[in-house]
PDB file of C-alpha atoms in Angstrom:
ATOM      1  CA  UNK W   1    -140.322  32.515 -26.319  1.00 65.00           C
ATOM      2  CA  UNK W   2    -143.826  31.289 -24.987  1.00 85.00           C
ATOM      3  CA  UNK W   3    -146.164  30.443 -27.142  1.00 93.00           C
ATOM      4  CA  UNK W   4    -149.592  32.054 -26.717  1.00 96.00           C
ATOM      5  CA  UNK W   5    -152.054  28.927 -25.549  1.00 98.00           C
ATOM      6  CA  UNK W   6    -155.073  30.226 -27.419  1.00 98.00           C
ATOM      7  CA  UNK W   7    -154.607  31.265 -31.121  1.00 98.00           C
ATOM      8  CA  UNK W   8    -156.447  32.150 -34.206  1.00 98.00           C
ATOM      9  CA  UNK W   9    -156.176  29.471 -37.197  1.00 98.00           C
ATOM     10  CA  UNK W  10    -156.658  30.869 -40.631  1.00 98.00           C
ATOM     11  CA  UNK W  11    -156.582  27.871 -42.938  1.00 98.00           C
ATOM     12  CA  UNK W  12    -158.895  27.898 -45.673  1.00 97.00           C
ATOM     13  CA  UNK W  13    -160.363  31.732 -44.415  1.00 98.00           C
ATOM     14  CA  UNK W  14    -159.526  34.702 -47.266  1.00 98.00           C
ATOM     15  CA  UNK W  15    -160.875  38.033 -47.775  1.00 98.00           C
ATOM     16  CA  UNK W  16    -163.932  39.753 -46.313  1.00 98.00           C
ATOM     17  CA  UNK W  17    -164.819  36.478 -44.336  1.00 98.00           C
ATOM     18  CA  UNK W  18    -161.090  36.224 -42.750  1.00 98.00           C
ATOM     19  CA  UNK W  19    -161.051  40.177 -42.467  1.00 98.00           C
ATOM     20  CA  UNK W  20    -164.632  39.666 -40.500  1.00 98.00           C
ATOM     21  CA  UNK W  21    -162.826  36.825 -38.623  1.00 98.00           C
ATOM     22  CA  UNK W  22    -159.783  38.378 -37.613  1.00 98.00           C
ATOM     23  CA  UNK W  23    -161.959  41.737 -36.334  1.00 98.00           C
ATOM     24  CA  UNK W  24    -164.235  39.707 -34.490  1.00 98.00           C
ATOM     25  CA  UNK W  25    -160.954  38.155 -32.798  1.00 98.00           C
ATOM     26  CA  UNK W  26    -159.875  41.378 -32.050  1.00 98.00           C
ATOM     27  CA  UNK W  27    -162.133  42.523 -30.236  1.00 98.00           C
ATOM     28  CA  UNK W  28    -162.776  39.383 -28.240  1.00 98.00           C
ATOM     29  CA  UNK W  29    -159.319  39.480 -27.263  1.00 97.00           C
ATOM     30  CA  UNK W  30    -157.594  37.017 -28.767  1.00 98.00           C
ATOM     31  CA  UNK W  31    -153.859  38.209 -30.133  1.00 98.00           C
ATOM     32  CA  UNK W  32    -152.330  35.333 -31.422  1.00 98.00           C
ATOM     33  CA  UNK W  33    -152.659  34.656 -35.261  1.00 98.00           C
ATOM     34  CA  UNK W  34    -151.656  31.535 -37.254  1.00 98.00           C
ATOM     35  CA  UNK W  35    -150.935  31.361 -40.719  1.00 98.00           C
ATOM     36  CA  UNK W  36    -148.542  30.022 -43.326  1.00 99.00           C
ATOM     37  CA  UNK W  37    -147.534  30.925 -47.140  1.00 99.00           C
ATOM     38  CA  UNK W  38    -149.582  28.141 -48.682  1.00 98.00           C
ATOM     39  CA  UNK W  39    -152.709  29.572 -47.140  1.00 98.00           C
ATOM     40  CA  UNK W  40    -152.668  32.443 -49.442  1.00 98.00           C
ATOM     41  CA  UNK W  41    -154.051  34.802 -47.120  1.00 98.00           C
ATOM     42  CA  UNK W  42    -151.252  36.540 -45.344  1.00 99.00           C
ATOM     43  CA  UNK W  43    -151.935  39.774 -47.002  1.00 98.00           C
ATOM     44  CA  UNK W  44    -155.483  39.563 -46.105  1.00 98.00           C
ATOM     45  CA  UNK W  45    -154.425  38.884 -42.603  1.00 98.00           C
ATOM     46  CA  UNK W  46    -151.542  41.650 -42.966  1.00 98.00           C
ATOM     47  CA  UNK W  47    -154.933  44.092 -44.213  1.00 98.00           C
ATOM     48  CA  UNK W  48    -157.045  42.922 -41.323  1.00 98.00           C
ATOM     49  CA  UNK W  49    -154.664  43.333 -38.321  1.00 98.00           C
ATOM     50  CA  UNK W  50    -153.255  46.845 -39.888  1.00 97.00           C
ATOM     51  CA  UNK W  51    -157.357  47.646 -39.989  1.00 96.00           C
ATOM     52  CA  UNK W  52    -157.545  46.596 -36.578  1.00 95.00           C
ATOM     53  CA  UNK W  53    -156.989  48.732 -32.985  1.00 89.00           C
ATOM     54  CA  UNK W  54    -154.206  46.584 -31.678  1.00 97.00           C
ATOM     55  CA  UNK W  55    -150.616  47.396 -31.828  1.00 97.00           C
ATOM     56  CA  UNK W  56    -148.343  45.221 -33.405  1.00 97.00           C
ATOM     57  CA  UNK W  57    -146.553  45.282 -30.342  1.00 97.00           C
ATOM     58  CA  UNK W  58    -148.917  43.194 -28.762  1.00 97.00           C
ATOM     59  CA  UNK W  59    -149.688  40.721 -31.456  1.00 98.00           C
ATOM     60  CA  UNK W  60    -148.089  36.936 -31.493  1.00 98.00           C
ATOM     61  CA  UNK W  61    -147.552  36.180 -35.469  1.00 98.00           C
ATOM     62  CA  UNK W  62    -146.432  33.396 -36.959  1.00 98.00           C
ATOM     63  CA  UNK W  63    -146.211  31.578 -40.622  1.00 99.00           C
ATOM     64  CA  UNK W  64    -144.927  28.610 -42.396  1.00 99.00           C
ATOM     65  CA  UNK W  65    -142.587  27.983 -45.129  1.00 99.00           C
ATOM     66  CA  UNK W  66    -143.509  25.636 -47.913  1.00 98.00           C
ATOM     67  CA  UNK W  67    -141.717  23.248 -49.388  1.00 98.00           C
ATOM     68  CA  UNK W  68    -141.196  24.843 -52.448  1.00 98.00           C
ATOM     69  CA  UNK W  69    -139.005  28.219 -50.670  1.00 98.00           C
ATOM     70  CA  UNK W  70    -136.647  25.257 -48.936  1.00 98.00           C
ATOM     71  CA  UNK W  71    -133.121  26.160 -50.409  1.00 98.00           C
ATOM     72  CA  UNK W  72    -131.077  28.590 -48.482  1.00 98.00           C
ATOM     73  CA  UNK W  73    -131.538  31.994 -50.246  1.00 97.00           C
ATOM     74  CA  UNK W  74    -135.044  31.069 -51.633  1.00 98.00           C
ATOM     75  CA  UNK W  75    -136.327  30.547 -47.659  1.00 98.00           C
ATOM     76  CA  UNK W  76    -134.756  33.765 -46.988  1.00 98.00           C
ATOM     77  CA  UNK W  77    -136.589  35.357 -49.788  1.00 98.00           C
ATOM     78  CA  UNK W  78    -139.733  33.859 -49.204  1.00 98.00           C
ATOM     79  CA  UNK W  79    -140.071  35.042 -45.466  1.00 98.00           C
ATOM     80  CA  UNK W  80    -139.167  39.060 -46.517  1.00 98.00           C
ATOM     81  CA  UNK W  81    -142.151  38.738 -48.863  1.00 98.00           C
ATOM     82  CA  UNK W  82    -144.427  36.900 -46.103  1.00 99.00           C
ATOM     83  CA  UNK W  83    -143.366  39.921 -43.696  1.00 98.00           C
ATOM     84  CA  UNK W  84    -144.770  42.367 -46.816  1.00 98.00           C
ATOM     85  CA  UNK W  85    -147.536  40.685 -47.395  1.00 98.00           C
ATOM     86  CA  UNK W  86    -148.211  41.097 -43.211  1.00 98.00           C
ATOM     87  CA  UNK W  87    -147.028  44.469 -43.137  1.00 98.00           C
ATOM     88  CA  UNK W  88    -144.879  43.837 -40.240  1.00 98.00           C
ATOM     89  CA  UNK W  89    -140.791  43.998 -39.971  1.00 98.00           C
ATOM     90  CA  UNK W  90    -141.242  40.480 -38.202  1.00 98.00           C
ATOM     91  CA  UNK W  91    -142.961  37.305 -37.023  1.00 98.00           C
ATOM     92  CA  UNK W  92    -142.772  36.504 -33.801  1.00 98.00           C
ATOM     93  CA  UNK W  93    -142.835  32.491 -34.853  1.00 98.00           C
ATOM     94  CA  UNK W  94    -141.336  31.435 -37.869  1.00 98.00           C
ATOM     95  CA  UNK W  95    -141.983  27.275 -39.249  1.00 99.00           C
ATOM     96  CA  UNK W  96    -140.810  24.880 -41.396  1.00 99.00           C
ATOM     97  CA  UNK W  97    -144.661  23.632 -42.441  1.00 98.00           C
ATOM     98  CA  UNK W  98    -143.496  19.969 -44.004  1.00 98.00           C
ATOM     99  CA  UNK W  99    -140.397  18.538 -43.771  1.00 98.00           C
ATOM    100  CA  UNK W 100    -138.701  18.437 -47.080  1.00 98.00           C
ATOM    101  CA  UNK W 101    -140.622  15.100 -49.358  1.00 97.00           C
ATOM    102  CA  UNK W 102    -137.960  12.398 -49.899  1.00 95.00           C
ATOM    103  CA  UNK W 103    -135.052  15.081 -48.289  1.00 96.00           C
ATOM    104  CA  UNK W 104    -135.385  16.785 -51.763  1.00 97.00           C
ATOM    105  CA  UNK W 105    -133.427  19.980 -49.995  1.00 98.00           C
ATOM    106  CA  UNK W 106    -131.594  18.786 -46.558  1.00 98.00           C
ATOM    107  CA  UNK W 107    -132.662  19.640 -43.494  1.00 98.00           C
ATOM    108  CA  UNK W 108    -129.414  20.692 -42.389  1.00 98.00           C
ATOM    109  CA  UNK W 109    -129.893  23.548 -45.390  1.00 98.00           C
ATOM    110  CA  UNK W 110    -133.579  24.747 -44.459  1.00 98.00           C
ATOM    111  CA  UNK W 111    -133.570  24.761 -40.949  1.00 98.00           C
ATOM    112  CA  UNK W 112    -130.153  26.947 -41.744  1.00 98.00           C
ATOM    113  CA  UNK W 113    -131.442  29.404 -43.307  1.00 98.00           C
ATOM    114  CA  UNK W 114    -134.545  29.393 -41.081  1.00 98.00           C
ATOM    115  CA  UNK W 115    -132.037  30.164 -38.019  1.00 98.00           C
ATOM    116  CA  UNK W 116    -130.369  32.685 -40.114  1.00 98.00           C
ATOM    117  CA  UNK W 117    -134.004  34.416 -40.765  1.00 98.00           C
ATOM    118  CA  UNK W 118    -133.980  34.875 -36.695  1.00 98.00           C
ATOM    119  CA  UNK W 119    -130.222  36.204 -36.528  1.00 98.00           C
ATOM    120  CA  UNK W 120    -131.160  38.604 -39.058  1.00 98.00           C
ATOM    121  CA  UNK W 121    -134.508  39.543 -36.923  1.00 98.00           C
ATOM    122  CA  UNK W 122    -136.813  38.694 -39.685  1.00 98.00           C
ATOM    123  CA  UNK W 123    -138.426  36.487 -37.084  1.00 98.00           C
ATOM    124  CA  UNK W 124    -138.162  36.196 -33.274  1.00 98.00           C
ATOM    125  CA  UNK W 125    -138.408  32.609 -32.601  1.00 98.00           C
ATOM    126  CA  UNK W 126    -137.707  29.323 -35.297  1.00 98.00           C
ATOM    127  CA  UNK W 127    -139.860  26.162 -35.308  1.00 98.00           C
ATOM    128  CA  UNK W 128    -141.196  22.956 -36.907  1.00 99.00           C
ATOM    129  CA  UNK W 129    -144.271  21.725 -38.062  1.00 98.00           C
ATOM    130  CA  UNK W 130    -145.620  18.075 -38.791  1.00 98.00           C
ATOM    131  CA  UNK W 131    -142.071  16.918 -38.124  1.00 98.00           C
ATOM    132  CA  UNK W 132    -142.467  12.827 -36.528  1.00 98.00           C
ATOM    133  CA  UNK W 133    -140.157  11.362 -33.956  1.00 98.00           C
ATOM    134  CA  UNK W 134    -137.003  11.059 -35.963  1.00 98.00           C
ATOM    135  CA  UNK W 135    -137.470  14.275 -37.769  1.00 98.00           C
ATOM    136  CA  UNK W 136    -137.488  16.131 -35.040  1.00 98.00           C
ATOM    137  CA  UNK W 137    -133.826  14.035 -33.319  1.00 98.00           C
ATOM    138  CA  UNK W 138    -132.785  15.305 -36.841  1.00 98.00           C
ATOM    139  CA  UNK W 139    -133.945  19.103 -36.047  1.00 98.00           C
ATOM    140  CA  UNK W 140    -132.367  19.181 -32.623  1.00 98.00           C
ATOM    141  CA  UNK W 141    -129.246  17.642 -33.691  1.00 98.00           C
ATOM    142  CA  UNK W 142    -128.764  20.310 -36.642  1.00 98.00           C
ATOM    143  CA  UNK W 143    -130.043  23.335 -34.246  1.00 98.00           C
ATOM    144  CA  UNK W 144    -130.530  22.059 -30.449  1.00 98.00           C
ATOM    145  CA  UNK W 145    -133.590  21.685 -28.376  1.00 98.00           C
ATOM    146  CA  UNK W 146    -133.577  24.930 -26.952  1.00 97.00           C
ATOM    147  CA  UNK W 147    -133.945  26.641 -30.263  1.00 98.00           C
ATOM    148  CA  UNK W 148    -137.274  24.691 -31.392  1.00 98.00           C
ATOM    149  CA  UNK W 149    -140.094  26.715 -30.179  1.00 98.00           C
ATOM    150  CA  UNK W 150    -142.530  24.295 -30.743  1.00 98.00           C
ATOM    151  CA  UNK W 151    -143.753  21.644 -32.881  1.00 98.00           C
ATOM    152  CA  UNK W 152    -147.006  21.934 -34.574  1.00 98.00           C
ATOM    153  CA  UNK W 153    -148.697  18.980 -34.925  1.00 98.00           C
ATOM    154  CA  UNK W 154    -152.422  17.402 -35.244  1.00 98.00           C
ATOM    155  CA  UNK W 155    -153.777  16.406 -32.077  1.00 98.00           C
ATOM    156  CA  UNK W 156    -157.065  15.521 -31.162  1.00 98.00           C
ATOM    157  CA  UNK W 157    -158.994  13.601 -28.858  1.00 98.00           C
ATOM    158  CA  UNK W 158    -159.060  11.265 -32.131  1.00 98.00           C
ATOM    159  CA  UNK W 159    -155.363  11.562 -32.997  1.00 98.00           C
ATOM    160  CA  UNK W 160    -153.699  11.923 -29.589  1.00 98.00           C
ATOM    161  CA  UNK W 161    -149.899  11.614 -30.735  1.00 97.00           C
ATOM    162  CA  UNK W 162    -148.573   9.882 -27.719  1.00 98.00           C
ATOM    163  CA  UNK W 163    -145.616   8.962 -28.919  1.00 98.00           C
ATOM    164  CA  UNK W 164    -144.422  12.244 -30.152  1.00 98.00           C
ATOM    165  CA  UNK W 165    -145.783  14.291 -27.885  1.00 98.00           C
ATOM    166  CA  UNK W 166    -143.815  12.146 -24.925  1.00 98.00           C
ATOM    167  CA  UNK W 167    -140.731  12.592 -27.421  1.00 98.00           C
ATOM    168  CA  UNK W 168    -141.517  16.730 -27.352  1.00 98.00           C
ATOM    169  CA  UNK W 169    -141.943  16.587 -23.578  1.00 98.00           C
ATOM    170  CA  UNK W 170    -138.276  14.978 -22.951  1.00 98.00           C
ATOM    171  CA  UNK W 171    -137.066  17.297 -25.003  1.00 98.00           C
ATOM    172  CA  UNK W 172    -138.836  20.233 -23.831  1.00 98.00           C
ATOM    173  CA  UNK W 173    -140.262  20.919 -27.213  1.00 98.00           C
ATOM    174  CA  UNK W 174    -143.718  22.996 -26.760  1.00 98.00           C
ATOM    175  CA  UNK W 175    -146.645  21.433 -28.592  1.00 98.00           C
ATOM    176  CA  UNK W 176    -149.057  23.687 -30.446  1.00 98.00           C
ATOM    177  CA  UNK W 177    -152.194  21.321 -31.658  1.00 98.00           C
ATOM    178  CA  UNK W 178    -154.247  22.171 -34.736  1.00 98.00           C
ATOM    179  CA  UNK W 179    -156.911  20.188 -36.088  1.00 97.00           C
ATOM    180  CA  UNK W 180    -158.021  20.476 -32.125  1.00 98.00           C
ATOM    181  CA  UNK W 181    -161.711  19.715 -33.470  1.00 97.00           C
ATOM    182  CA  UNK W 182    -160.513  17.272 -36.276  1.00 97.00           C
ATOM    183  CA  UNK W 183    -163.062  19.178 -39.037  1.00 95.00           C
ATOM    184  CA  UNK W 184    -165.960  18.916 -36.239  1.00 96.00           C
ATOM    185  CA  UNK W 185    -165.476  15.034 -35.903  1.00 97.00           C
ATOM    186  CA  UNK W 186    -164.795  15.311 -32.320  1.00 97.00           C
ATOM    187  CA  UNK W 187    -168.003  17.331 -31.683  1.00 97.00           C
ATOM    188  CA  UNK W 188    -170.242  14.589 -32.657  1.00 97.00           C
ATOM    189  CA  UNK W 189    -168.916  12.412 -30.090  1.00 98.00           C
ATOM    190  CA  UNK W 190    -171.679  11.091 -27.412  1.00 98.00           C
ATOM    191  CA  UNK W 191    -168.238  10.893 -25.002  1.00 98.00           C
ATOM    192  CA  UNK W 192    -167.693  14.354 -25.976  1.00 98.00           C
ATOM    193  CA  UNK W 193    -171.288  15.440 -25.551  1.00 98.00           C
ATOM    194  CA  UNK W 194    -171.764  13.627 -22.406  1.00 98.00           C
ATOM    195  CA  UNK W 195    -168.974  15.930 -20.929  1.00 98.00           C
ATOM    196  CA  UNK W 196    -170.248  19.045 -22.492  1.00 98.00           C
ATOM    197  CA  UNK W 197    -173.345  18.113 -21.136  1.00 98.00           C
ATOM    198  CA  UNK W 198    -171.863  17.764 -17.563  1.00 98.00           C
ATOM    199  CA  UNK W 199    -169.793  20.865 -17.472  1.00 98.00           C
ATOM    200  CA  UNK W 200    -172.744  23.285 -19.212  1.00 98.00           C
ATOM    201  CA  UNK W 201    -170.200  23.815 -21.730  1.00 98.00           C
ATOM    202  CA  UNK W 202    -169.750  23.410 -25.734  1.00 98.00           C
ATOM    203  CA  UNK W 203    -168.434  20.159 -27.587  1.00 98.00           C
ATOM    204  CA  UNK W 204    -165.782  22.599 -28.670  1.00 98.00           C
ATOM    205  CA  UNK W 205    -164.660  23.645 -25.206  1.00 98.00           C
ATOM    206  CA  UNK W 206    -164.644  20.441 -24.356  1.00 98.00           C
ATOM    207  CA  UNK W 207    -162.460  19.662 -27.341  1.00 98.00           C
ATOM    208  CA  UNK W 208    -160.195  22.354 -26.287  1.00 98.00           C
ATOM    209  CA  UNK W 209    -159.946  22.216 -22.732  1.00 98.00           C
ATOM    210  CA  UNK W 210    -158.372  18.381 -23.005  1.00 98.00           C
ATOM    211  CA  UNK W 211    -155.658  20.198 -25.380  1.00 98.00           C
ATOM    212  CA  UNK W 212    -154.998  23.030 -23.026  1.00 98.00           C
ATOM    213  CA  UNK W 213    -154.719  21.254 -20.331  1.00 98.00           C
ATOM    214  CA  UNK W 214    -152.403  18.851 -21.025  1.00 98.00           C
ATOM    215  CA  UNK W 215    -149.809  22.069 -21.735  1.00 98.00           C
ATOM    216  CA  UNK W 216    -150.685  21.809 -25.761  1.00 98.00           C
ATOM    217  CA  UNK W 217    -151.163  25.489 -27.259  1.00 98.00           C
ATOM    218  CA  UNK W 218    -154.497  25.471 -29.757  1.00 98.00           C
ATOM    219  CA  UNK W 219    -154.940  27.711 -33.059  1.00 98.00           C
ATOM    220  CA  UNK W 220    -158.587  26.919 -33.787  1.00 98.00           C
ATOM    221  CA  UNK W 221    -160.227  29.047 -36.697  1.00 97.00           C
ATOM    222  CA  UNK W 222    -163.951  30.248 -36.843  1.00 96.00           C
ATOM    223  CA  UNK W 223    -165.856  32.589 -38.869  1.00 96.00           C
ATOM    224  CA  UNK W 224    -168.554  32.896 -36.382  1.00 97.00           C
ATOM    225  CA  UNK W 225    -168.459  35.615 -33.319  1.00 98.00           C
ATOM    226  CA  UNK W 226    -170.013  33.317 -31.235  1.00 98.00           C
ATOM    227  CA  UNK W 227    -167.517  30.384 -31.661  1.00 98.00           C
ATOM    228  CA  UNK W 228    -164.431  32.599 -31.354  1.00 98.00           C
ATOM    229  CA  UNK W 229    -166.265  33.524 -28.327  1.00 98.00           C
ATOM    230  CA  UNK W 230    -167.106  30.389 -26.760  1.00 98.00           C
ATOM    231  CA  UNK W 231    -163.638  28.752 -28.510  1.00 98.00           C
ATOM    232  CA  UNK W 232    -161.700  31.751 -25.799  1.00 97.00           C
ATOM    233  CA  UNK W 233    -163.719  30.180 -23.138  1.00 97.00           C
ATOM    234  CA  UNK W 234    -161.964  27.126 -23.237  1.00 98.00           C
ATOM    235  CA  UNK W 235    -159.426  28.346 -21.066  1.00 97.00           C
ATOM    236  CA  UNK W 236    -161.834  28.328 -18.028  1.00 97.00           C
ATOM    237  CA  UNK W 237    -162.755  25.057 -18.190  1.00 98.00           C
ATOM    238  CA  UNK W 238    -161.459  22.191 -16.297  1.00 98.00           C
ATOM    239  CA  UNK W 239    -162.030  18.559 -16.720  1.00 98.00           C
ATOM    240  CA  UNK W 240    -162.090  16.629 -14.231  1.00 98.00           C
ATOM    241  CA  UNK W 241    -159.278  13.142 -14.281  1.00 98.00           C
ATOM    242  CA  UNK W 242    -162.489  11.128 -14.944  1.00 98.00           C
ATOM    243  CA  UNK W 243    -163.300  13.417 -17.974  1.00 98.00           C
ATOM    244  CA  UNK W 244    -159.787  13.205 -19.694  1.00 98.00           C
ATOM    245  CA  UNK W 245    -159.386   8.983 -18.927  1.00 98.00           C
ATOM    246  CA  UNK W 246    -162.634   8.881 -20.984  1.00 98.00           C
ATOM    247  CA  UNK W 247    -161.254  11.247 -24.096  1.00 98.00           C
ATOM    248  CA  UNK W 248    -157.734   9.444 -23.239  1.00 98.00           C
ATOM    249  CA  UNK W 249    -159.967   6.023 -24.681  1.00 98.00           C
ATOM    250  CA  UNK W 250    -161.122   7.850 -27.630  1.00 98.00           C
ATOM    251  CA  UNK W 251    -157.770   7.430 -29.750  1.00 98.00           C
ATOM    252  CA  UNK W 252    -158.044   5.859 -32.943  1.00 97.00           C
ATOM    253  CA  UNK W 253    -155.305   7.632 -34.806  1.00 97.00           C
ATOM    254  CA  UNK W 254    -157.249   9.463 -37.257  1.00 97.00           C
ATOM    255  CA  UNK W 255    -155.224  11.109 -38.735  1.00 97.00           C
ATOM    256  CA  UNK W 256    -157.378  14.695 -40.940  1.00 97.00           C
ATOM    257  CA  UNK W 257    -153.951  15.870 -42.200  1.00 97.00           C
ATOM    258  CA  UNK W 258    -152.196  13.418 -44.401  1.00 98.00           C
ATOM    259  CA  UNK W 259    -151.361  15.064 -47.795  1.00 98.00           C
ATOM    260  CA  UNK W 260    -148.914  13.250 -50.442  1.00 97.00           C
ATOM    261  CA  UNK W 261    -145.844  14.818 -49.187  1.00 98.00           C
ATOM    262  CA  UNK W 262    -146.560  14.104 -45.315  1.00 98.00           C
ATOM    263  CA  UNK W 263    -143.536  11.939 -43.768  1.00 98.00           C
ATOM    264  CA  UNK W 264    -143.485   8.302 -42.459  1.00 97.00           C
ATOM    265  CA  UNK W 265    -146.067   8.765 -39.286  1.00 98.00           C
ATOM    266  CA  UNK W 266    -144.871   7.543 -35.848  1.00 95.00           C
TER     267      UNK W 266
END
């Protein structure tokens, strides 16, 4: 399973405006789209791609189980009605979005029945998301490396994850980044800028590009046509080794995502 490098995010978009989204995608060629059960908006999205002129057959979906659909048959439950809500007979990436707060169902049981979703074909690959260090030894000891399509994590130039990500890399777990633009922090940089500047490109692409390049898949959302646009675009840029020491220095570990039930960061 690869992982498509350039996605479409969809937190926080719903109706007309992630319908609008999601067309404007479309037809800028993006095919990769990124959302999860808490979002709420997987039977917009489900509306929007059926309303669109690509076949499902070339589409790269994926979602993310909450917390609450954990135990065995409820996870099992929980992805049949994401798949109605899509209007699809699959997901082509399926993820655990938290790991479990204070192990209230055991990983050994979720990540079962997430394995079991892919034997039964209700999804084509299995992954993790926001799982740290030890979470993720726990993941591959319950289903093996090879089965983890990727872990989705924040990274940005502000929150650069070393640690994990080396962890990922030895394990040859793919990285997917989101938060790439950590809320538009990043594009406020003067370091950030000053590259932009250089390379006649966006703080955005700029953003990206250092993602991208370092192997990292990116799932950035917009609601303009212009910034899913220039956000594509990214992939064409290349910083040079004296551009990415300079972001490497920007690392403060600020972290955007950090909700009650997050884990003990690395």
């Amino acid at each position: 399973m690869t992982v498509p490098s350039i996605g479409l995010g969809t937190y926080r978009l719903k109706g007309q405006v992630l319908t609008d989204s999601v067309h404007n995608a479309l037809e800028l060629g993006y095919r990769a789209f990124d959302t999860a059960q808490i979002y709420d908006n997987e039977a917009d999205l489900g509306d929007a791609l059926a309303s669109g002129k690509v076949p499902r057959e070339s589409l790269f979906l994926t979602t993310k189980v909450w917390i609450s659909n954990f135990h065995h048959d409820g996870l099992l439950a929980s992805l049949r009605e994401s798949l109605r809500k899509l209007r699809t007979d699959h997901v082509d990436l399926a993820l655990i979005h938290w790991p479990s707060p204070n192990d209230d169902v055991p990983m050994r049981e979720f990540l079962g029945a997430l394995a079991e979703a892919k034997a039964q074909g209700l999804t084509k690959a299995i992954g993790i998301s926001n799982f740290t260090v030890d979470l993720t030894r726990q993941a591959i000891d319950i289903l093996g490396a090879d089965a983890i399509a990727t872990n989705q994590i924040e990274v940005h130039p502000y929150l650069q994850n070393r640690a994990l990500i080396g962890y990922l890399r030895e394990q040859g777990i793919h990285v997917t980044a989101f938060m790439s633009l950590a809320y538009g922090a990043v594009l406020k940089d003067p370091v950030i800028q000053a590259i932009a500047e250089k390379h006649q490109a966006t703080t955005a692409q700029v953003a990206l590009a250092w993602a991208l390049q370092q192997g990292y898949a990116v799932i950035p959302s917009s609601t303009r046509r212009e910034n899913l646009a220039s956000n594509l675009k990214a992939a064409e840029l290349r910083l040079d080794d004296e551009d990415m020491a300079k972001i490497t220095t920007l690392d403060r570990g600020e972290r955007v995502a950090n909700p009650e039930i997050a884990p003990a960061w690395d």
